[in-house]
mmCIF file of N, CA, C and O in Angstrom:
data_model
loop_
_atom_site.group_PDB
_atom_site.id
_atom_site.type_symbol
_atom_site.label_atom_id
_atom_site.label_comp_id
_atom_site.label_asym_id
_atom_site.label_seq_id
_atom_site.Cartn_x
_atom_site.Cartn_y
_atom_site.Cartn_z
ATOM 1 N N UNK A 19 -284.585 27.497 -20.645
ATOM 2 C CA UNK A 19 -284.366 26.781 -19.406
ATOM 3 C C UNK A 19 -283.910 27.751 -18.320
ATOM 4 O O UNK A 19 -284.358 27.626 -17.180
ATOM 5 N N UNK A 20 -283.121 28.622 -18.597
ATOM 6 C CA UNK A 20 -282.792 29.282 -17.493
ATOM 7 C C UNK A 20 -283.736 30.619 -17.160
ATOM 8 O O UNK A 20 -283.409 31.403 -16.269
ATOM 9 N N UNK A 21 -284.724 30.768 -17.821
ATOM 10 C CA UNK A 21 -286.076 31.846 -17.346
ATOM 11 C C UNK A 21 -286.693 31.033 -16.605
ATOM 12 O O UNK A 21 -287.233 31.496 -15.600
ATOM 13 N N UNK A 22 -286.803 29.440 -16.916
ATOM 14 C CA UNK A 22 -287.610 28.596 -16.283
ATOM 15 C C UNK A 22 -286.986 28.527 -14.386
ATOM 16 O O UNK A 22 -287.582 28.774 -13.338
ATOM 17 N N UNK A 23 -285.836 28.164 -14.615
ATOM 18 C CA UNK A 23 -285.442 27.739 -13.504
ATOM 19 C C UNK A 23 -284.916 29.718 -12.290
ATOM 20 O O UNK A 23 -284.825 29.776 -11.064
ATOM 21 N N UNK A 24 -284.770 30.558 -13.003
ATOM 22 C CA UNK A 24 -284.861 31.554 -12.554
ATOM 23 C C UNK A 24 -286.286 31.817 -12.078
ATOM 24 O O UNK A 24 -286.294 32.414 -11.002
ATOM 25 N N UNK A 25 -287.420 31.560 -12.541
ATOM 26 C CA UNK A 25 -288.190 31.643 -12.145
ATOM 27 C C UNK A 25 -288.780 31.077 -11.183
ATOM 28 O O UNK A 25 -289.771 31.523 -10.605
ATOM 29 N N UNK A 26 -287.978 29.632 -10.846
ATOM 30 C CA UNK A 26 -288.323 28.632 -9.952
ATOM 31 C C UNK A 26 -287.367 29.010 -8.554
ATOM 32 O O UNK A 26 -287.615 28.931 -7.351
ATOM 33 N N UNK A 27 -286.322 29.397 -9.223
ATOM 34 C CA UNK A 27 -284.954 29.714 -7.822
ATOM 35 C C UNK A 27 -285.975 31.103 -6.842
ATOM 36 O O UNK A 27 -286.192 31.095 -5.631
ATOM 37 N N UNK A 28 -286.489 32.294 -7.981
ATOM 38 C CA UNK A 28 -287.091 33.237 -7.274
ATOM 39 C C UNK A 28 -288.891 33.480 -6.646
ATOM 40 O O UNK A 28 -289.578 34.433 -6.278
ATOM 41 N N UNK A 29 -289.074 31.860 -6.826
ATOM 42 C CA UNK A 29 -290.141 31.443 -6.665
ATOM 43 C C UNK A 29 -291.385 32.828 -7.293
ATOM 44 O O UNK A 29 -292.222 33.562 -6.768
ATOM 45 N N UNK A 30 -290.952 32.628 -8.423
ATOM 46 C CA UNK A 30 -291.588 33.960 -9.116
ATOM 47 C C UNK A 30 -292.670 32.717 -9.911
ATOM 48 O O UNK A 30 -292.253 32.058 -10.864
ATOM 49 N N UNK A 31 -294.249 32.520 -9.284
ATOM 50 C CA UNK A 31 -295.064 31.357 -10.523
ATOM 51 C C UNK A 31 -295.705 32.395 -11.641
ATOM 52 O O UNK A 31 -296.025 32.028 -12.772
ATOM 53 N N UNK A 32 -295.755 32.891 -11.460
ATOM 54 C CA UNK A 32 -296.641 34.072 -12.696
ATOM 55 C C UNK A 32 -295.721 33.713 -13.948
ATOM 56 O O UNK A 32 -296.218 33.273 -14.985
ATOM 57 N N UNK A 33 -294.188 33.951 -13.776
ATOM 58 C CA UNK A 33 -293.152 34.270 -14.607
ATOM 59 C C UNK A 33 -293.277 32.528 -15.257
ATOM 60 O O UNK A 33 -293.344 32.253 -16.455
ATOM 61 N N UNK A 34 -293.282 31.707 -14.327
ATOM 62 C CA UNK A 34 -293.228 30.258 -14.853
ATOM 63 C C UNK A 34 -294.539 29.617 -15.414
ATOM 64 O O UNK A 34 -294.584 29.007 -16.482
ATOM 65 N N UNK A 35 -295.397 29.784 -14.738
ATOM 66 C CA UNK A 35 -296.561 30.089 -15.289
ATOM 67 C C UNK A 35 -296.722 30.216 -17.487
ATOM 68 O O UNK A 35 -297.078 29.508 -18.429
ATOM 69 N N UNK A 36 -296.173 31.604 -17.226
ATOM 70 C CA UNK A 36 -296.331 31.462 -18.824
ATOM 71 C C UNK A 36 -295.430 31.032 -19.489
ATOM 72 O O UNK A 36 -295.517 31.000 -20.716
ATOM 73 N N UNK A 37 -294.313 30.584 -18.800
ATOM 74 C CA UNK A 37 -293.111 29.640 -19.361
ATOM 75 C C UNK A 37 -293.476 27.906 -19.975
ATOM 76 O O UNK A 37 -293.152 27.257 -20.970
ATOM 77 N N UNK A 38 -294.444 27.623 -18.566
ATOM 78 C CA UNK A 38 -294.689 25.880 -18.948
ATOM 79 C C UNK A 38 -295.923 26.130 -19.944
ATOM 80 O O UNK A 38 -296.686 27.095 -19.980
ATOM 81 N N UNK A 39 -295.897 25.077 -20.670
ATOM 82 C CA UNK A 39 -296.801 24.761 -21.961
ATOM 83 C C UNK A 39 -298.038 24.264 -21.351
ATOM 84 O O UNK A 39 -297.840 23.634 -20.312
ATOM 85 N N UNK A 40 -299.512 24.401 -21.793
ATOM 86 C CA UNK A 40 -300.500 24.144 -21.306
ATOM 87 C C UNK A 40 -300.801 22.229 -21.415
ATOM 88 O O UNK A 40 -301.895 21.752 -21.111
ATOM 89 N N UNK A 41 -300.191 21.784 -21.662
ATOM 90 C CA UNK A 41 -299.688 20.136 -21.459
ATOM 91 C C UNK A 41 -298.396 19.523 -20.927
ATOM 92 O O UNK A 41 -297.979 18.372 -21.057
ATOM 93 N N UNK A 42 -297.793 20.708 -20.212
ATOM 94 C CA UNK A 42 -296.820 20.444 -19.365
ATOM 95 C C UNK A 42 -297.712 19.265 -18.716
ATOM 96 O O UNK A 42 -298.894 19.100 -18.413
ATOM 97 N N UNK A 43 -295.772 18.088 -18.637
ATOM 98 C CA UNK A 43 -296.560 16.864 -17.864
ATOM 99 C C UNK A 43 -294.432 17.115 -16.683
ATOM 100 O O UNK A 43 -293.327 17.526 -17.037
ATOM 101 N N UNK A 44 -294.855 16.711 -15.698
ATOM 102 C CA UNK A 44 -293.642 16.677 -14.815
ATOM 103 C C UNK A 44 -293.167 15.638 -14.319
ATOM 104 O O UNK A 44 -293.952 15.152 -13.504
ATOM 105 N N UNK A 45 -291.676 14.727 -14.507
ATOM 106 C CA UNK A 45 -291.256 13.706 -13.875
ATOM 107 C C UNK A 45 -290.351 13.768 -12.649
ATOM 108 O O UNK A 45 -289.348 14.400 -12.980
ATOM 109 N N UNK A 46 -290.294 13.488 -11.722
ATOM 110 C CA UNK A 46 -289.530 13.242 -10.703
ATOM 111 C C UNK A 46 -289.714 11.764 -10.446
ATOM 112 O O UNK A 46 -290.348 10.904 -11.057
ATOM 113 N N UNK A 47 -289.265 11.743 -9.789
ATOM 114 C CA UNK A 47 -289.510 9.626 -8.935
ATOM 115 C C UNK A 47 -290.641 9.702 -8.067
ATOM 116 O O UNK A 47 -291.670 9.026 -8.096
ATOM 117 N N UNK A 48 -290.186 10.947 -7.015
ATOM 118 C CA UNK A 48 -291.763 10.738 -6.153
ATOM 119 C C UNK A 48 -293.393 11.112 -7.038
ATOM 120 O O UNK A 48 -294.511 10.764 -6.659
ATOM 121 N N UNK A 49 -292.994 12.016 -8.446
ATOM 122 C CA UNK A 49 -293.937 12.303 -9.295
ATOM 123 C C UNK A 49 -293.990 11.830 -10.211
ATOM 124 O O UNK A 49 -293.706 12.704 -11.030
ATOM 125 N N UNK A 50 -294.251 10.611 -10.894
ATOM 126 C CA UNK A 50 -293.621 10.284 -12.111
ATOM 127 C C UNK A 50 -295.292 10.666 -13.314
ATOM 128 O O UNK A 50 -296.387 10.104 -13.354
ATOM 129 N N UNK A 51 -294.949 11.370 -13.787
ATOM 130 C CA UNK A 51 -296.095 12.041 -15.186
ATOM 131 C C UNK A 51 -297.300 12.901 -14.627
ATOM 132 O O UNK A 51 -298.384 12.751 -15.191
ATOM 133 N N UNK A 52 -297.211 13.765 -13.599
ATOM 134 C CA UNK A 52 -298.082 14.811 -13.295
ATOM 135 C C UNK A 52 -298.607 15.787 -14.242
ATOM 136 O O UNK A 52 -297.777 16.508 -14.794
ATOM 137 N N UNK A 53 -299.900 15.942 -14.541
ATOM 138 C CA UNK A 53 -300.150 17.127 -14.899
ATOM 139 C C UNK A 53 -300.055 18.325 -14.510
ATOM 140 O O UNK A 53 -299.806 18.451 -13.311
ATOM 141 N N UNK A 54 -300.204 19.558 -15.305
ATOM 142 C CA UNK A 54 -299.674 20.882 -14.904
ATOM 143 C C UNK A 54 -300.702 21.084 -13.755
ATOM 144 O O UNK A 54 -300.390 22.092 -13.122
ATOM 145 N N UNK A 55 -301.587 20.608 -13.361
ATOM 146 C CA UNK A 55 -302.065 21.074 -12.450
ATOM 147 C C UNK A 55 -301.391 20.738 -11.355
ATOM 148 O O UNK A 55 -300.744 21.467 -10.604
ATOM 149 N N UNK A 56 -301.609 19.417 -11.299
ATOM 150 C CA UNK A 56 -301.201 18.520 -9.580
ATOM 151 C C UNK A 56 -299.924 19.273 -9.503
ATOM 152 O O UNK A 56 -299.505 19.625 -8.400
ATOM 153 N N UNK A 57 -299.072 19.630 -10.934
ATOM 154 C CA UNK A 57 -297.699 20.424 -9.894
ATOM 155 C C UNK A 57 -297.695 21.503 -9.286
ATOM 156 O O UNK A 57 -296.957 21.788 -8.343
ATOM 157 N N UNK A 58 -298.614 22.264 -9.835
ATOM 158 C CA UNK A 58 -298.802 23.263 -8.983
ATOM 159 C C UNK A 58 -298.834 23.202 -7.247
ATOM 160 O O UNK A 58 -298.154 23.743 -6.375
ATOM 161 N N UNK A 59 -300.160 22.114 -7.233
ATOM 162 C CA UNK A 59 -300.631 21.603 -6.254
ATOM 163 C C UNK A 59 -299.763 21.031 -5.190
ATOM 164 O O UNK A 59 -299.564 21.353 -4.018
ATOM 165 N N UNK A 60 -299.327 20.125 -5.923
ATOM 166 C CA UNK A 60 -297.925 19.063 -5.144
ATOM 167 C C UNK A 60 -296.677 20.061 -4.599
ATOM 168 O O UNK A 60 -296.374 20.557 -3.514
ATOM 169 N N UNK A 61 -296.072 20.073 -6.100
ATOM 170 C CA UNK A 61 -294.955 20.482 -6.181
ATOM 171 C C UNK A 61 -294.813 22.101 -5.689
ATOM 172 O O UNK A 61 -294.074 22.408 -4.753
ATOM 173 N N UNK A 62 -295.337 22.751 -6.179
ATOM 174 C CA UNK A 62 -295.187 24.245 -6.286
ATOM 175 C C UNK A 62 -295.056 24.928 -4.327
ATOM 176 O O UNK A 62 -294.331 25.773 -3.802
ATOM 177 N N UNK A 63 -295.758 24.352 -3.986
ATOM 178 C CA UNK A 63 -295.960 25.102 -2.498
ATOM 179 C C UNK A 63 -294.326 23.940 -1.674
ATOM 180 O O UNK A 63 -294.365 23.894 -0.445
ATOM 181 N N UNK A 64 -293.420 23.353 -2.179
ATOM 182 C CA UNK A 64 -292.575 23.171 -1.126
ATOM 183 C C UNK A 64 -291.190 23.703 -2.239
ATOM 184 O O UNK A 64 -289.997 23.414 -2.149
ATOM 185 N N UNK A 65 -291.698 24.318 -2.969
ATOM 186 C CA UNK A 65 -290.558 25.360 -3.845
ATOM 187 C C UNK A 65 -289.379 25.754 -2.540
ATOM 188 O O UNK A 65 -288.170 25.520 -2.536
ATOM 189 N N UNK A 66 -290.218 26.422 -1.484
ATOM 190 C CA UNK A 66 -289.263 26.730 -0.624
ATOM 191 C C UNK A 66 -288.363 25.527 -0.093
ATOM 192 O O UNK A 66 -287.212 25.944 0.039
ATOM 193 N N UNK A 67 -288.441 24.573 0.157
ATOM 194 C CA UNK A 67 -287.474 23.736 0.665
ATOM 195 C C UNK A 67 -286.921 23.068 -0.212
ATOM 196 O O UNK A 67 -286.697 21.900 0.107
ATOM 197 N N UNK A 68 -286.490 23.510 -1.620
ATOM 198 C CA UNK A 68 -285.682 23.382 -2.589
ATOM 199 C C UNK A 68 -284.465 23.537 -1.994
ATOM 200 O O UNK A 68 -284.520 23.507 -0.765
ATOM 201 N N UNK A 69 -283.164 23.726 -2.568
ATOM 202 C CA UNK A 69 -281.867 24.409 -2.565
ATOM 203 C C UNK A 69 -281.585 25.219 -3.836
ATOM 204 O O UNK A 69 -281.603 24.494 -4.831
ATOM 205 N N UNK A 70 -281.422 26.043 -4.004
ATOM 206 C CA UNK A 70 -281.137 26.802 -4.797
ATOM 207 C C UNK A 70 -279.830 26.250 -5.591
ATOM 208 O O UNK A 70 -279.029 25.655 -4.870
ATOM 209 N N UNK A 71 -279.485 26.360 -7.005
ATOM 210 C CA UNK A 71 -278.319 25.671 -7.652
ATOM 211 C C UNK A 71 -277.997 26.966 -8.503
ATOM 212 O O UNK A 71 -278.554 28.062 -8.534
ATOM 213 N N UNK A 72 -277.255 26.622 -8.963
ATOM 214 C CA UNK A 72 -276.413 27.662 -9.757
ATOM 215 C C UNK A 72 -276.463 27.411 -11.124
ATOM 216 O O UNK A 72 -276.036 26.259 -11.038
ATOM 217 N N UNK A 73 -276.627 27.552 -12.217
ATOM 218 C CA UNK A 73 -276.938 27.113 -13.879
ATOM 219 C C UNK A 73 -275.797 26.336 -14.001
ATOM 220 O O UNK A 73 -275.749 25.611 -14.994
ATOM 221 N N UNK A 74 -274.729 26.312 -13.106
ATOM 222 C CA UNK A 74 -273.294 24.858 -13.340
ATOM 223 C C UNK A 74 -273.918 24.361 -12.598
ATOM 224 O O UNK A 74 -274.462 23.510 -13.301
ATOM 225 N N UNK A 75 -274.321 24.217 -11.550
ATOM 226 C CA UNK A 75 -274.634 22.635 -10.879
ATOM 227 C C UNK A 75 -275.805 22.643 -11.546
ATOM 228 O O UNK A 75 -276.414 22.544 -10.481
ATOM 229 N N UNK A 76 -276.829 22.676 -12.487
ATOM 230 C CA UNK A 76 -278.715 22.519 -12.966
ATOM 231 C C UNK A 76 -277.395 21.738 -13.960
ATOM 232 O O UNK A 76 -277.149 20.548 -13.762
ATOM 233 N N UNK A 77 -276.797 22.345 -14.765
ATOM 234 C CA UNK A 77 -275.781 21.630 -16.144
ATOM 235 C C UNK A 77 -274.884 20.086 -15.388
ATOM 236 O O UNK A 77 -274.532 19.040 -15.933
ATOM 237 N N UNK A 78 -274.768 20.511 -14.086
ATOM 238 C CA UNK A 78 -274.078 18.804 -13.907
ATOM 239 C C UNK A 78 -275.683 17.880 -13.353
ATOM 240 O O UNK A 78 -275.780 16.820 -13.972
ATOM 241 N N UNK A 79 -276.538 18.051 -12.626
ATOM 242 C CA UNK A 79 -277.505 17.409 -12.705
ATOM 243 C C UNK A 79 -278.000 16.833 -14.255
ATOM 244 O O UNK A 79 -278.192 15.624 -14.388
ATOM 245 N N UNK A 80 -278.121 17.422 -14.983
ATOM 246 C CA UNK A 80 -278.265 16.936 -16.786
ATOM 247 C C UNK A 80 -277.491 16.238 -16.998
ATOM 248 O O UNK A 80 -277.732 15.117 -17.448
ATOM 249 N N UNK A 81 -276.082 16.757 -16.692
ATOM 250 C CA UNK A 81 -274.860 15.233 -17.089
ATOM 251 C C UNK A 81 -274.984 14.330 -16.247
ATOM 252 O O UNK A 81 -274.241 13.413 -16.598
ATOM 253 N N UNK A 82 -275.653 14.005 -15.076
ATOM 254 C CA UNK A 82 -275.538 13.155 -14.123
ATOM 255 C C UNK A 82 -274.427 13.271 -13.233
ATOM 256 O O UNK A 82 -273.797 12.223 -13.089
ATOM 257 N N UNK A 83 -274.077 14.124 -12.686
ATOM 258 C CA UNK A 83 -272.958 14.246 -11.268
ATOM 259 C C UNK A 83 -274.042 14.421 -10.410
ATOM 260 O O UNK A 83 -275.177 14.764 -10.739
ATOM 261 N N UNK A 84 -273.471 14.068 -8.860
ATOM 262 C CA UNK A 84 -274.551 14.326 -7.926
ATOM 263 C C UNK A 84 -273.927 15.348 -7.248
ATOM 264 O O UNK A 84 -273.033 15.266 -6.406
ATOM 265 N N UNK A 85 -274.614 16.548 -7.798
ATOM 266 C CA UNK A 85 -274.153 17.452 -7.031
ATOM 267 C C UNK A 85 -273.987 17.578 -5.644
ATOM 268 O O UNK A 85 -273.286 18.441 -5.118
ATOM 269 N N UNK A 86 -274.801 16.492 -4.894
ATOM 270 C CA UNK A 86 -275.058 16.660 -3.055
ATOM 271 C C UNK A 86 -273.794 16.196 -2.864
ATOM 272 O O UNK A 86 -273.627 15.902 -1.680
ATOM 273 N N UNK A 87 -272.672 15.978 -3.655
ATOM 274 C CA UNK A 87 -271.390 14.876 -3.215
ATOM 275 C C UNK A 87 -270.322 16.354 -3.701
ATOM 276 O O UNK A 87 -269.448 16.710 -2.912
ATOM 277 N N UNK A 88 -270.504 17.047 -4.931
ATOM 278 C CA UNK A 88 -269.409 17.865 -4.987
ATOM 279 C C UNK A 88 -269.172 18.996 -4.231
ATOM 280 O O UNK A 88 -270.044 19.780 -4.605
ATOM 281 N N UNK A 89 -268.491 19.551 -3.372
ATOM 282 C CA UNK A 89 -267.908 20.553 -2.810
ATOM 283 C C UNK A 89 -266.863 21.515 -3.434
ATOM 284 O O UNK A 89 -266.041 21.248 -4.310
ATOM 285 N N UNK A 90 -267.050 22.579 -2.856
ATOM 286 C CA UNK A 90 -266.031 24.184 -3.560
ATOM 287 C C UNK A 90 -264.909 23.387 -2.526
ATOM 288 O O UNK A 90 -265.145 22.628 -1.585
ATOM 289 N N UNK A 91 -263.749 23.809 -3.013
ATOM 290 C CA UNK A 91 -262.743 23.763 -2.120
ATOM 291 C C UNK A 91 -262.338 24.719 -1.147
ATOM 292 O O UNK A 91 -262.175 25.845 -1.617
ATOM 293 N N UNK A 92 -262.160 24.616 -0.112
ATOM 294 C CA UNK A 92 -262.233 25.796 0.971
ATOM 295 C C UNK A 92 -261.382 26.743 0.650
ATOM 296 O O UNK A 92 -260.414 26.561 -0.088
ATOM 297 N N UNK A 93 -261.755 28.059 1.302
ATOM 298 C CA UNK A 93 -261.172 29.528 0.580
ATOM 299 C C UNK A 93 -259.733 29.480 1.993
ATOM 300 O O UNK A 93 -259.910 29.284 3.195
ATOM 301 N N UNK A 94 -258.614 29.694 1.382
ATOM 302 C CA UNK A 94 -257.950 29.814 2.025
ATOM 303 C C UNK A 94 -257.205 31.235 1.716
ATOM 304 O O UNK A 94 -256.982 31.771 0.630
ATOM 305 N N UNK A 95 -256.966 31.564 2.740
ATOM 306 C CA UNK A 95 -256.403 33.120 2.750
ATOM 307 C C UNK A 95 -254.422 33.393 3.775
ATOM 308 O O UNK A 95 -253.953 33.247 4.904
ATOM 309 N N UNK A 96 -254.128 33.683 2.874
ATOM 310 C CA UNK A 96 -252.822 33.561 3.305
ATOM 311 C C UNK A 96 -252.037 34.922 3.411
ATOM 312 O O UNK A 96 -252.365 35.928 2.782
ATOM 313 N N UNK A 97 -250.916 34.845 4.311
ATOM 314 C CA UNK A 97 -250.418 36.504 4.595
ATOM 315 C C UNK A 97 -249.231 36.695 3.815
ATOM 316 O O UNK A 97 -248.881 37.808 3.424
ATOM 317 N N UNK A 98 -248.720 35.834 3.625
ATOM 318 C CA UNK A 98 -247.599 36.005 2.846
ATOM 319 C C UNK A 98 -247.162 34.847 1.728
ATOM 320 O O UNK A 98 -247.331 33.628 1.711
ATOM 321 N N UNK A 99 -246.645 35.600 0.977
ATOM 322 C CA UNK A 99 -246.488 34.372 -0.050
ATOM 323 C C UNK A 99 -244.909 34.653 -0.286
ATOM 324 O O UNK A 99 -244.702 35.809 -0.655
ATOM 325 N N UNK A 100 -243.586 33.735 -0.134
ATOM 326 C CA UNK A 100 -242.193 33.804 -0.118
ATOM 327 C C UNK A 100 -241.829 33.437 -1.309
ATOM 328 O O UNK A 100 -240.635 33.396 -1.605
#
């Protein structure tokens, strides 16, 4: 999974390419059971207007958190500590 999705973050298809199985089928909601082709087709060319995730947020998408809701907590930087 994570050659897969490295390959998808660096929009590298060659690398993914020989990753998906030649009966790769793909679900999303707007795609529900595509063949490996149509994703190419469909899917593959708006790779760029993805967001890039981090292998912890791809692991909370699997558990079901929505990642678009969790936030880092802001970096705060301080001069002195008493």
């Amino acid at each position: 999974i994570r050659d897969a999705y490295r390959a998808y973050e660096t929009r590298d298809r060659e690398a993914l390419e020989r990753l998906l199985a030649d009966d790769f089928v793909f679900y999303a909601p707007p795609d529900p059971g595509i063949d490996r082709e149509t994703y190419w087709e469909r899917c593959w060319p708006n790779a760029e207007a993805m967001p890039a995730l981090t292998v912890e947020q791809l692991h909370w998408l699997f558990e079901g958190i929505d990642v678009a809701v969790v936030q880092r907590h802001p970096q705060r930087l301080y001069e002195r500590v008493a």
